[in-house]
Protein backbone atom coordinates (compact mmCIF):
# COMPACT_ATOMS: atom_id res chain seq x y z
CA UNK A 1 0.00 0.00 0.00
CA UNK A 2 1.12 3.57 -0.58
CA UNK A 3 1.87 5.68 2.49
CA UNK A 4 3.18 9.07 3.46
CA UNK A 5 5.10 9.82 6.63
CA UNK A 6 5.72 13.22 8.17
CA UNK A 7 8.07 13.79 11.08
CA UNK A 8 9.88 16.35 13.22
CA UNK A 9 13.42 15.93 14.50
CA UNK A 10 15.57 18.68 16.05
CA UNK A 11 18.76 18.02 14.06
CA UNK A 12 20.46 15.71 11.54
CA UNK A 13 17.69 16.34 8.99
CA UNK A 14 19.82 15.52 5.97
CA UNK A 15 21.20 12.30 7.48
CA UNK A 16 17.73 11.16 8.53
CA UNK A 17 16.19 11.84 5.13
CA UNK A 18 19.07 10.14 3.30
CA UNK A 19 18.65 7.03 5.45
CA UNK A 20 14.91 6.95 4.77
CA UNK A 21 15.51 7.42 1.04
CA UNK A 22 17.96 4.50 1.12
CA UNK A 23 14.99 2.39 2.30
CA UNK A 24 12.97 3.39 -0.76
CA UNK A 25 11.17 6.50 0.53
CA UNK A 26 10.80 9.42 -1.90
CA UNK A 27 10.48 13.18 -1.40
CA UNK A 28 8.59 13.63 -4.68
CA UNK A 29 6.38 11.54 -6.93
CA UNK A 30 4.91 11.85 -10.43
CA UNK A 31 1.77 13.94 -10.38
CA UNK A 32 -1.43 13.95 -12.36
CA UNK A 33 -3.19 16.54 -14.49
CA UNK A 34 -2.27 19.64 -12.49
CA UNK A 35 1.23 18.66 -11.35
CA UNK A 36 3.92 16.93 -13.40
CA UNK A 37 5.73 16.25 -10.12
CA UNK A 38 4.45 16.57 -6.57
CA UNK A 39 7.19 17.78 -4.21
CA UNK A 40 6.41 16.91 -0.62
CA UNK A 41 7.08 19.27 2.30
CA UNK A 42 10.60 19.03 3.69
CA UNK A 43 9.85 16.44 6.40
CA UNK A 44 7.32 14.35 4.48
CA UNK A 45 8.18 11.24 2.51
CA UNK A 46 6.28 8.71 0.40
CA UNK A 47 6.68 4.97 -0.03
CA UNK A 48 4.83 2.89 -2.61
CA UNK A 49 4.56 -0.38 -0.67
CA UNK A 50 5.01 -0.05 3.09
CA UNK A 51 2.46 0.05 5.87
CA UNK A 52 1.97 3.08 8.08
CA UNK A 53 3.25 1.04 11.04
CA UNK A 54 6.40 0.00 9.18
CA UNK A 55 7.15 3.60 8.18
CA UNK A 56 6.79 4.78 11.78
CA UNK A 57 8.94 1.92 13.07
CA UNK A 58 11.69 2.58 10.52
CA UNK A 59 11.69 6.29 11.39
CA UNK A 60 12.04 5.41 15.09
CA UNK A 61 14.99 3.10 14.40
CA UNK A 62 16.79 5.66 12.23
CA UNK A 63 16.25 8.46 14.74
CA UNK A 64 17.59 6.25 17.52
CA UNK A 65 20.63 5.24 15.43
CA UNK A 66 21.35 8.91 14.68
CA UNK A 67 20.91 9.83 18.35
CA UNK A 68 18.09 12.33 17.77
CA UNK A 69 14.60 12.29 19.25
CA UNK A 70 11.71 11.66 16.89
CA UNK A 71 9.61 14.50 18.28
CA UNK A 72 6.53 13.98 16.12
CA UNK A 73 5.64 11.41 13.49
CA UNK A 74 2.49 10.54 11.58
CA UNK A 75 2.29 7.94 8.85
CA UNK A 76 -0.88 7.17 6.95
CA UNK A 77 -2.25 5.58 3.80
CA UNK A 78 -1.88 7.78 0.71
CA UNK A 79 -5.29 7.70 -0.92
CA UNK A 80 -7.76 10.53 -1.46
CA UNK A 81 -5.44 13.51 -1.73
CA UNK A 82 -5.09 17.04 -3.06
CA UNK A 83 -1.79 18.88 -3.46
CA UNK A 84 -0.02 22.11 -4.18
CA UNK A 85 2.69 20.91 -6.58
CA UNK A 86 5.54 22.75 -4.89
CA UNK A 87 9.04 23.20 -6.22
CA UNK A 88 12.12 21.03 -6.10
CA UNK A 89 14.28 21.55 -3.00
CA UNK A 90 17.51 23.38 -3.63
mmCIF file of N, CA, C and O in Angstrom:
data_model
loop_
_atom_site.group_PDB
_atom_site.id
_atom_site.type_symbol
_atom_site.label_atom_id
_atom_site.label_comp_id
_atom_site.label_asym_id
_atom_site.label_seq_id
_atom_site.Cartn_x
_atom_site.Cartn_y
_atom_site.Cartn_z
ATOM 1 N N UNK A 1 0.838 -1.180 0.000
ATOM 2 C CA UNK A 1 0.000 0.000 0.000
ATOM 3 C C UNK A 1 0.879 1.238 0.000
ATOM 4 O O UNK A 1 1.999 1.217 0.491
ATOM 5 N N UNK A 2 0.372 2.319 -0.544
ATOM 6 C CA UNK A 2 1.117 3.575 -0.583
ATOM 7 C C UNK A 2 0.901 4.337 0.725
ATOM 8 O O UNK A 2 -0.220 4.394 1.225
ATOM 9 N N UNK A 3 1.974 4.918 1.245
ATOM 10 C CA UNK A 3 1.867 5.676 2.494
ATOM 11 C C UNK A 3 2.657 6.979 2.363
ATOM 12 O O UNK A 3 3.521 7.117 1.500
ATOM 13 N N UNK A 4 2.318 7.926 3.239
ATOM 14 C CA UNK A 4 3.184 9.075 3.461
ATOM 15 C C UNK A 4 3.506 9.106 4.952
ATOM 16 O O UNK A 4 2.738 8.624 5.785
ATOM 17 N N UNK A 5 4.673 9.655 5.256
ATOM 18 C CA UNK A 5 5.096 9.822 6.632
ATOM 19 C C UNK A 5 5.610 11.250 6.781
ATOM 20 O O UNK A 5 6.292 11.768 5.892
ATOM 21 N N UNK A 6 5.225 11.883 7.861
ATOM 22 C CA UNK A 6 5.717 13.218 8.172
ATOM 23 C C UNK A 6 6.275 13.175 9.590
ATOM 24 O O UNK A 6 5.757 12.453 10.444
ATOM 25 N N UNK A 7 7.329 13.917 9.821
ATOM 26 C CA UNK A 7 8.065 13.785 11.080
ATOM 27 C C UNK A 7 8.733 15.099 11.449
ATOM 28 O O UNK A 7 8.943 15.964 10.592
ATOM 29 N N UNK A 8 9.066 15.239 12.722
ATOM 30 C CA UNK A 8 9.879 16.349 13.219
ATOM 31 C C UNK A 8 11.028 15.779 14.033
ATOM 32 O O UNK A 8 10.812 14.932 14.911
ATOM 33 N N UNK A 9 12.224 16.241 13.717
ATOM 34 C CA UNK A 9 13.416 15.933 14.499
ATOM 35 C C UNK A 9 14.177 17.244 14.686
ATOM 36 O O UNK A 9 14.077 18.139 13.842
ATOM 37 N N UNK A 10 14.925 17.400 15.781
ATOM 38 C CA UNK A 10 15.568 18.684 16.050
ATOM 39 C C UNK A 10 16.867 18.924 15.282
ATOM 40 O O UNK A 10 17.312 20.060 15.162
ATOM 41 N N UNK A 11 17.483 17.873 14.754
ATOM 42 C CA UNK A 11 18.762 18.022 14.055
ATOM 43 C C UNK A 11 18.983 16.796 13.172
ATOM 44 O O UNK A 11 18.176 15.868 13.166
ATOM 45 N N UNK A 12 20.080 16.815 12.427
ATOM 46 C CA UNK A 12 20.461 15.715 11.541
ATOM 47 C C UNK A 12 19.392 15.417 10.488
ATOM 48 O O UNK A 12 19.169 14.271 10.099
ATOM 49 N N UNK A 13 18.760 16.487 9.988
ATOM 50 C CA UNK A 13 17.693 16.340 8.990
ATOM 51 C C UNK A 13 18.190 15.638 7.729
ATOM 52 O O UNK A 13 17.538 14.721 7.230
ATOM 53 N N UNK A 14 19.305 16.094 7.213
ATOM 54 C CA UNK A 14 19.823 15.517 5.973
ATOM 55 C C UNK A 14 20.141 14.037 6.144
ATOM 56 O O UNK A 14 19.781 13.199 5.314
ATOM 57 N N UNK A 15 20.823 13.688 7.241
ATOM 58 C CA UNK A 15 21.195 12.296 7.476
ATOM 59 C C UNK A 15 19.958 11.407 7.615
ATOM 60 O O UNK A 15 19.901 10.305 7.072
ATOM 61 N N UNK A 16 18.960 11.909 8.337
ATOM 62 C CA UNK A 16 17.728 11.157 8.532
ATOM 63 C C UNK A 16 17.048 10.903 7.183
ATOM 64 O O UNK A 16 16.690 9.763 6.855
ATOM 65 N N UNK A 17 16.883 11.968 6.408
ATOM 66 C CA UNK A 17 16.193 11.843 5.128
ATOM 67 C C UNK A 17 16.961 10.916 4.183
ATOM 68 O O UNK A 17 16.360 10.078 3.502
ATOM 69 N N UNK A 18 18.274 11.028 4.159
ATOM 70 C CA UNK A 18 19.075 10.144 3.304
ATOM 71 C C UNK A 18 18.901 8.685 3.695
ATOM 72 O O UNK A 18 18.807 7.806 2.830
ATOM 73 N N UNK A 19 18.843 8.412 4.993
ATOM 74 C CA UNK A 19 18.649 7.027 5.450
ATOM 75 C C UNK A 19 17.264 6.508 5.049
ATOM 76 O O UNK A 19 17.117 5.360 4.640
ATOM 77 N N UNK A 20 16.250 7.357 5.173
ATOM 78 C CA UNK A 20 14.908 6.947 4.768
ATOM 79 C C UNK A 20 14.866 6.709 3.251
ATOM 80 O O UNK A 20 14.293 5.714 2.796
ATOM 81 N N UNK A 21 15.492 7.586 2.487
ATOM 82 C CA UNK A 21 15.514 7.424 1.036
ATOM 83 C C UNK A 21 16.234 6.130 0.655
ATOM 84 O O UNK A 21 15.829 5.440 -0.284
ATOM 85 N N UNK A 22 17.259 5.756 1.414
ATOM 86 C CA UNK A 22 17.963 4.497 1.125
ATOM 87 C C UNK A 22 17.055 3.281 1.337
ATOM 88 O O UNK A 22 17.329 2.205 0.813
ATOM 89 N N UNK A 23 15.965 3.458 2.089
ATOM 90 C CA UNK A 23 14.989 2.386 2.301
ATOM 91 C C UNK A 23 13.849 2.436 1.281
ATOM 92 O O UNK A 23 12.862 1.713 1.405
ATOM 93 N N UNK A 24 13.967 3.326 0.297
ATOM 94 C CA UNK A 24 12.966 3.392 -0.757
ATOM 95 C C UNK A 24 11.954 4.514 -0.637
ATOM 96 O O UNK A 24 11.053 4.630 -1.473
ATOM 97 N N UNK A 25 12.071 5.360 0.386
ATOM 98 C CA UNK A 25 11.167 6.500 0.526
ATOM 99 C C UNK A 25 11.540 7.556 -0.504
ATOM 100 O O UNK A 25 12.679 7.634 -0.944
ATOM 101 N N UNK A 26 10.575 8.389 -0.892
ATOM 102 C CA UNK A 26 10.803 9.421 -1.896
ATOM 103 C C UNK A 26 10.280 10.758 -1.379
ATOM 104 O O UNK A 26 9.288 10.794 -0.652
ATOM 105 N N UNK A 27 10.952 11.850 -1.800
ATOM 106 C CA UNK A 27 10.481 13.178 -1.398
ATOM 107 C C UNK A 27 9.681 13.864 -2.506
ATOM 108 O O UNK A 27 9.249 14.999 -2.360
ATOM 109 N N UNK A 28 9.454 13.154 -3.601
ATOM 110 C CA UNK A 28 8.590 13.634 -4.677
ATOM 111 C C UNK A 28 8.083 12.420 -5.448
ATOM 112 O O UNK A 28 8.694 11.354 -5.413
ATOM 113 N N UNK A 29 6.954 12.616 -6.120
ATOM 114 C CA UNK A 29 6.380 11.541 -6.935
ATOM 115 C C UNK A 29 5.783 12.145 -8.203
ATOM 116 O O UNK A 29 5.490 13.345 -8.243
ATOM 117 N N UNK A 30 5.593 11.342 -9.243
ATOM 118 C CA UNK A 30 4.911 11.849 -10.432
ATOM 119 C C UNK A 30 3.501 12.305 -10.063
ATOM 120 O O UNK A 30 2.831 11.683 -9.231
ATOM 121 N N UNK A 31 3.089 13.392 -10.672
ATOM 122 C CA UNK A 31 1.771 13.943 -10.378
ATOM 123 C C UNK A 31 0.721 13.456 -11.353
ATOM 124 O O UNK A 31 0.878 12.437 -12.024
ATOM 125 N N UNK A 32 -0.327 14.245 -11.443
ATOM 126 C CA UNK A 32 -1.431 13.946 -12.361
ATOM 127 C C UNK A 32 -1.645 15.153 -13.258
ATOM 128 O O UNK A 32 -0.700 15.832 -13.609
ATOM 129 N N UNK A 33 -2.861 15.455 -13.549
ATOM 130 C CA UNK A 33 -3.186 16.541 -14.488
ATOM 131 C C UNK A 33 -2.544 17.879 -14.106
ATOM 132 O O UNK A 33 -1.950 18.540 -14.943
ATOM 133 N N UNK A 34 -2.696 18.305 -12.886
ATOM 134 C CA UNK A 34 -2.271 19.642 -12.486
ATOM 135 C C UNK A 34 -0.783 19.738 -12.152
ATOM 136 O O UNK A 34 -0.229 20.832 -12.186
ATOM 137 N N UNK A 35 -0.166 18.649 -11.789
ATOM 138 C CA UNK A 35 1.231 18.656 -11.355
ATOM 139 C C UNK A 35 1.999 17.580 -12.123
ATOM 140 O O UNK A 35 1.622 16.414 -12.067
ATOM 141 N N UNK A 36 3.073 17.958 -12.779
ATOM 142 C CA UNK A 36 3.921 16.933 -13.396
ATOM 143 C C UNK A 36 4.640 16.145 -12.315
ATOM 144 O O UNK A 36 4.809 14.943 -12.404
ATOM 145 N N UNK A 37 5.082 16.866 -11.271
ATOM 146 C CA UNK A 37 5.733 16.247 -10.121
ATOM 147 C C UNK A 37 5.157 16.882 -8.867
ATOM 148 O O UNK A 37 4.976 18.102 -8.803
ATOM 149 N N UNK A 38 4.880 16.061 -7.866
ATOM 150 C CA UNK A 38 4.449 16.568 -6.570
ATOM 151 C C UNK A 38 5.664 16.526 -5.648
ATOM 152 O O UNK A 38 6.234 15.454 -5.419
ATOM 153 N N UNK A 39 6.077 17.682 -5.154
ATOM 154 C CA UNK A 39 7.191 17.780 -4.214
ATOM 155 C C UNK A 39 6.605 17.873 -2.815
ATOM 156 O O UNK A 39 5.845 18.798 -2.515
ATOM 157 N N UNK A 40 6.944 16.920 -1.971
ATOM 158 C CA UNK A 40 6.409 16.911 -0.618
ATOM 159 C C UNK A 40 7.088 17.959 0.264
ATOM 160 O O UNK A 40 8.225 18.359 -0.005
ATOM 161 N N UNK A 41 6.421 18.391 1.337
ATOM 162 C CA UNK A 41 7.077 19.272 2.304
ATOM 163 C C UNK A 41 8.370 18.632 2.820
ATOM 164 O O UNK A 41 8.539 17.402 2.761
ATOM 165 N N UNK A 42 9.245 19.433 3.342
ATOM 166 C CA UNK A 42 10.601 19.025 3.694
ATOM 167 C C UNK A 42 10.682 17.776 4.569
ATOM 168 O O UNK A 42 11.578 16.966 4.412
ATOM 169 N N UNK A 43 9.778 17.605 5.505
ATOM 170 C CA UNK A 43 9.848 16.442 6.398
ATOM 171 C C UNK A 43 8.694 15.472 6.147
ATOM 172 O O UNK A 43 8.156 14.862 7.068
ATOM 173 N N UNK A 44 8.344 15.316 4.888
ATOM 174 C CA UNK A 44 7.316 14.353 4.476
ATOM 175 C C UNK A 44 7.896 13.484 3.377
ATOM 176 O O UNK A 44 8.531 13.984 2.456
ATOM 177 N N UNK A 45 7.680 12.193 3.495
ATOM 178 C CA UNK A 45 8.180 11.237 2.505
ATOM 179 C C UNK A 45 7.061 10.282 2.104
ATOM 180 O O UNK A 45 6.089 10.093 2.836
ATOM 181 N N UNK A 46 7.246 9.639 0.979
ATOM 182 C CA UNK A 46 6.279 8.710 0.396
ATOM 183 C C UNK A 46 6.955 7.359 0.196
ATOM 184 O O UNK A 46 8.147 7.288 -0.110
ATOM 185 N N UNK A 47 6.191 6.299 0.351
ATOM 186 C CA UNK A 47 6.681 4.967 -0.028
ATOM 187 C C UNK A 47 5.549 4.230 -0.720
ATOM 188 O O UNK A 47 4.393 4.294 -0.290
ATOM 189 N N UNK A 48 5.870 3.523 -1.789
ATOM 190 C CA UNK A 48 4.833 2.889 -2.611
ATOM 191 C C UNK A 48 4.320 1.565 -2.062
ATOM 192 O O UNK A 48 3.255 1.116 -2.471
ATOM 193 N N UNK A 49 5.043 0.930 -1.136
ATOM 194 C CA UNK A 49 4.558 -0.377 -0.669
ATOM 195 C C UNK A 49 4.976 -0.715 0.753
ATOM 196 O O UNK A 49 5.439 -1.822 1.020
ATOM 197 N N UNK A 50 4.796 0.219 1.658
ATOM 198 C CA UNK A 50 5.015 -0.053 3.089
ATOM 199 C C UNK A 50 3.728 0.248 3.833
ATOM 200 O O UNK A 50 2.860 0.966 3.345
ATOM 201 N N UNK A 51 3.613 -0.285 5.028
ATOM 202 C CA UNK A 51 2.463 0.052 5.867
ATOM 203 C C UNK A 51 2.795 1.291 6.694
ATOM 204 O O UNK A 51 3.967 1.640 6.873
ATOM 205 N N UNK A 52 1.768 1.926 7.209
ATOM 206 C CA UNK A 52 1.969 3.085 8.082
ATOM 207 C C UNK A 52 2.779 2.682 9.312
ATOM 208 O O UNK A 52 3.672 3.420 9.745
ATOM 209 N N UNK A 53 2.504 1.513 9.871
ATOM 210 C CA UNK A 53 3.251 1.036 11.042
ATOM 211 C C UNK A 53 4.724 0.827 10.722
ATOM 212 O O UNK A 53 5.601 1.210 11.503
ATOM 213 N N UNK A 54 5.010 0.239 9.571
ATOM 214 C CA UNK A 54 6.405 0.001 9.184
ATOM 215 C C UNK A 54 7.148 1.318 9.012
ATOM 216 O O UNK A 54 8.286 1.462 9.466
ATOM 217 N N UNK A 55 6.514 2.292 8.371
ATOM 218 C CA UNK A 55 7.155 3.596 8.176
ATOM 219 C C UNK A 55 7.486 4.237 9.520
ATOM 220 O O UNK A 55 8.600 4.729 9.729
ATOM 221 N N UNK A 56 6.545 4.227 10.438
ATOM 222 C CA UNK A 56 6.794 4.780 11.778
ATOM 223 C C UNK A 56 7.935 4.044 12.468
ATOM 224 O O UNK A 56 8.837 4.662 13.034
ATOM 225 N N UNK A 57 7.901 2.714 12.405
ATOM 226 C CA UNK A 57 8.936 1.918 13.068
ATOM 227 C C UNK A 57 10.313 2.193 12.477
ATOM 228 O O UNK A 57 11.294 2.319 13.212
ATOM 229 N N UNK A 58 10.403 2.296 11.149
ATOM 230 C CA UNK A 58 11.691 2.576 10.520
ATOM 231 C C UNK A 58 12.195 3.965 10.898
ATOM 232 O O UNK A 58 13.392 4.158 11.136
ATOM 233 N N UNK A 59 11.293 4.936 10.974
ATOM 234 C CA UNK A 59 11.687 6.290 11.392
ATOM 235 C C UNK A 59 12.214 6.270 12.827
ATOM 236 O O UNK A 59 13.223 6.923 13.136
ATOM 237 N N UNK A 60 11.579 5.508 13.703
ATOM 238 C CA UNK A 60 12.041 5.412 15.088
ATOM 239 C C UNK A 60 13.442 4.806 15.159
ATOM 240 O O UNK A 60 14.295 5.288 15.900
ATOM 241 N N UNK A 61 13.680 3.763 14.404
ATOM 242 C CA UNK A 61 14.989 3.104 14.402
ATOM 243 C C UNK A 61 16.069 4.064 13.897
ATOM 244 O O UNK A 61 17.134 4.200 14.504
ATOM 245 N N UNK A 62 15.798 4.741 12.794
ATOM 246 C CA UNK A 62 16.794 5.659 12.226
ATOM 247 C C UNK A 62 17.074 6.806 13.189
ATOM 248 O O UNK A 62 18.234 7.171 13.403
ATOM 249 N N UNK A 63 16.043 7.374 13.779
ATOM 250 C CA UNK A 63 16.252 8.460 14.742
ATOM 251 C C UNK A 63 17.114 7.971 15.907
ATOM 252 O O UNK A 63 18.057 8.656 16.323
ATOM 253 N N UNK A 64 16.805 6.804 16.412
ATOM 254 C CA UNK A 64 17.586 6.245 17.521
ATOM 255 C C UNK A 64 19.042 6.025 17.104
ATOM 256 O O UNK A 64 19.966 6.379 17.828
ATOM 257 N N UNK A 65 19.260 5.474 15.913
ATOM 258 C CA UNK A 65 20.627 5.238 15.434
ATOM 259 C C UNK A 65 21.398 6.544 15.242
ATOM 260 O O UNK A 65 22.612 6.584 15.448
ATOM 261 N N UNK A 66 20.698 7.604 14.857
ATOM 262 C CA UNK A 66 21.346 8.906 14.678
ATOM 263 C C UNK A 66 21.474 9.680 15.992
ATOM 264 O O UNK A 66 22.113 10.722 16.037
ATOM 265 N N UNK A 67 20.826 9.176 17.039
ATOM 266 C CA UNK A 67 20.905 9.826 18.349
ATOM 267 C C UNK A 67 20.092 11.103 18.445
ATOM 268 O O UNK A 67 20.439 12.017 19.189
ATOM 269 N N UNK A 68 18.974 11.167 17.694
ATOM 270 C CA UNK A 68 18.085 12.329 17.770
ATOM 271 C C UNK A 68 16.684 11.861 18.154
ATOM 272 O O UNK A 68 16.266 10.764 17.777
ATOM 273 N N UNK A 69 15.971 12.684 18.912
ATOM 274 C CA UNK A 69 14.601 12.291 19.247
ATOM 275 C C UNK A 69 13.670 12.476 18.054
ATOM 276 O O UNK A 69 13.792 13.442 17.298
ATOM 277 N N UNK A 70 12.784 11.532 17.878
ATOM 278 C CA UNK A 70 11.712 11.659 16.895
ATOM 279 C C UNK A 70 10.579 12.364 17.635
ATOM 280 O O UNK A 70 9.814 11.742 18.374
ATOM 281 N N UNK A 71 10.517 13.685 17.475
ATOM 282 C CA UNK A 71 9.606 14.498 18.283
ATOM 283 C C UNK A 71 8.144 14.315 17.908
ATOM 284 O O UNK A 71 7.268 14.317 18.769
ATOM 285 N N UNK A 72 7.876 14.207 16.624
ATOM 286 C CA UNK A 72 6.525 13.977 16.124
ATOM 287 C C UNK A 72 6.632 13.100 14.880
ATOM 288 O O UNK A 72 7.583 13.231 14.117
ATOM 289 N N UNK A 73 5.626 12.273 14.672
ATOM 290 C CA UNK A 73 5.644 11.406 13.492
ATOM 291 C C UNK A 73 4.219 10.917 13.238
ATOM 292 O O UNK A 73 3.553 10.437 14.153
ATOM 293 N N UNK A 74 3.781 11.071 12.010
ATOM 294 C CA UNK A 74 2.493 10.540 11.585
ATOM 295 C C UNK A 74 2.717 9.853 10.245
ATOM 296 O O UNK A 74 3.310 10.437 9.334
ATOM 297 N N UNK A 75 2.272 8.626 10.132
ATOM 298 C CA UNK A 75 2.292 7.941 8.848
ATOM 299 C C UNK A 75 0.880 7.450 8.570
ATOM 300 O O UNK A 75 0.169 7.036 9.489
ATOM 301 N N UNK A 76 0.498 7.505 7.313
ATOM 302 C CA UNK A 76 -0.878 7.167 6.951
ATOM 303 C C UNK A 76 -0.940 6.683 5.510
ATOM 304 O O UNK A 76 -0.019 6.920 4.725
ATOM 305 N N UNK A 77 -2.026 6.050 5.171
ATOM 306 C CA UNK A 77 -2.245 5.579 3.804
ATOM 307 C C UNK A 77 -2.432 6.778 2.882
ATOM 308 O O UNK A 77 -3.144 7.732 3.212
ATOM 309 N N UNK A 78 -1.777 6.735 1.748
ATOM 310 C CA UNK A 78 -1.875 7.777 0.713
ATOM 311 C C UNK A 78 -3.030 7.381 -0.184
ATOM 312 O O UNK A 78 -2.948 6.418 -0.942
ATOM 313 N N UNK A 79 -4.151 8.087 -0.093
ATOM 314 C CA UNK A 79 -5.293 7.705 -0.920
ATOM 315 C C UNK A 79 -5.959 8.936 -1.515
ATOM 316 O O UNK A 79 -5.476 9.474 -2.493
ATOM 317 N N UNK A 80 -7.008 9.406 -0.929
ATOM 318 C CA UNK A 80 -7.763 10.527 -1.464
ATOM 319 C C UNK A 80 -7.052 11.819 -1.106
ATOM 320 O O UNK A 80 -7.182 12.318 -0.001
ATOM 321 N N UNK A 81 -6.304 12.393 -2.047
ATOM 322 C CA UNK A 81 -5.436 13.514 -1.734
ATOM 323 C C UNK A 81 -5.634 14.686 -2.696
ATOM 324 O O UNK A 81 -6.191 14.536 -3.767
ATOM 325 N N UNK A 82 -5.169 15.831 -2.236
ATOM 326 C CA UNK A 82 -5.090 17.038 -3.058
ATOM 327 C C UNK A 82 -3.752 17.670 -2.731
ATOM 328 O O UNK A 82 -3.245 17.522 -1.620
ATOM 329 N N UNK A 83 -3.131 18.365 -3.688
ATOM 330 C CA UNK A 83 -1.788 18.878 -3.456
ATOM 331 C C UNK A 83 -1.573 20.234 -4.094
ATOM 332 O O UNK A 83 -2.232 20.586 -5.071
ATOM 333 N N UNK A 84 -0.659 20.972 -3.519
ATOM 334 C CA UNK A 84 -0.022 22.106 -4.178
ATOM 335 C C UNK A 84 1.293 21.521 -4.682
ATOM 336 O O UNK A 84 2.062 20.962 -3.892
ATOM 337 N N UNK A 85 1.562 21.619 -5.962
ATOM 338 C CA UNK A 85 2.687 20.906 -6.583
ATOM 339 C C UNK A 85 4.029 21.179 -5.916
ATOM 340 O O UNK A 85 4.847 20.283 -5.758
ATOM 341 N N UNK A 86 4.271 22.410 -5.512
ATOM 342 C CA UNK A 86 5.542 22.752 -4.895
ATOM 343 C C UNK A 86 6.663 22.854 -5.914
ATOM 344 O O UNK A 86 6.463 22.718 -7.119
ATOM 345 N N UNK A 87 7.840 23.111 -5.406
ATOM 346 C CA UNK A 87 9.041 23.200 -6.223
ATOM 347 C C UNK A 87 10.108 22.295 -5.660
ATOM 348 O O UNK A 87 10.106 21.993 -4.468
ATOM 349 N N UNK A 88 11.011 21.901 -6.508
ATOM 350 C CA UNK A 88 12.120 21.034 -6.095
ATOM 351 C C UNK A 88 12.961 21.744 -5.044
ATOM 352 O O UNK A 88 13.202 22.936 -5.118
ATOM 353 N N UNK A 89 13.407 20.991 -4.023
ATOM 354 C CA UNK A 89 14.281 21.554 -2.995
ATOM 355 C C UNK A 89 15.626 21.876 -3.592
ATOM 356 O O UNK A 89 16.129 21.159 -4.429
ATOM 357 N N UNK A 90 16.203 22.965 -3.126
ATOM 358 C CA UNK A 90 17.507 23.376 -3.634
ATOM 359 C C UNK A 90 18.597 23.020 -2.667
ATOM 360 O O UNK A 90 18.481 22.826 -1.539
#
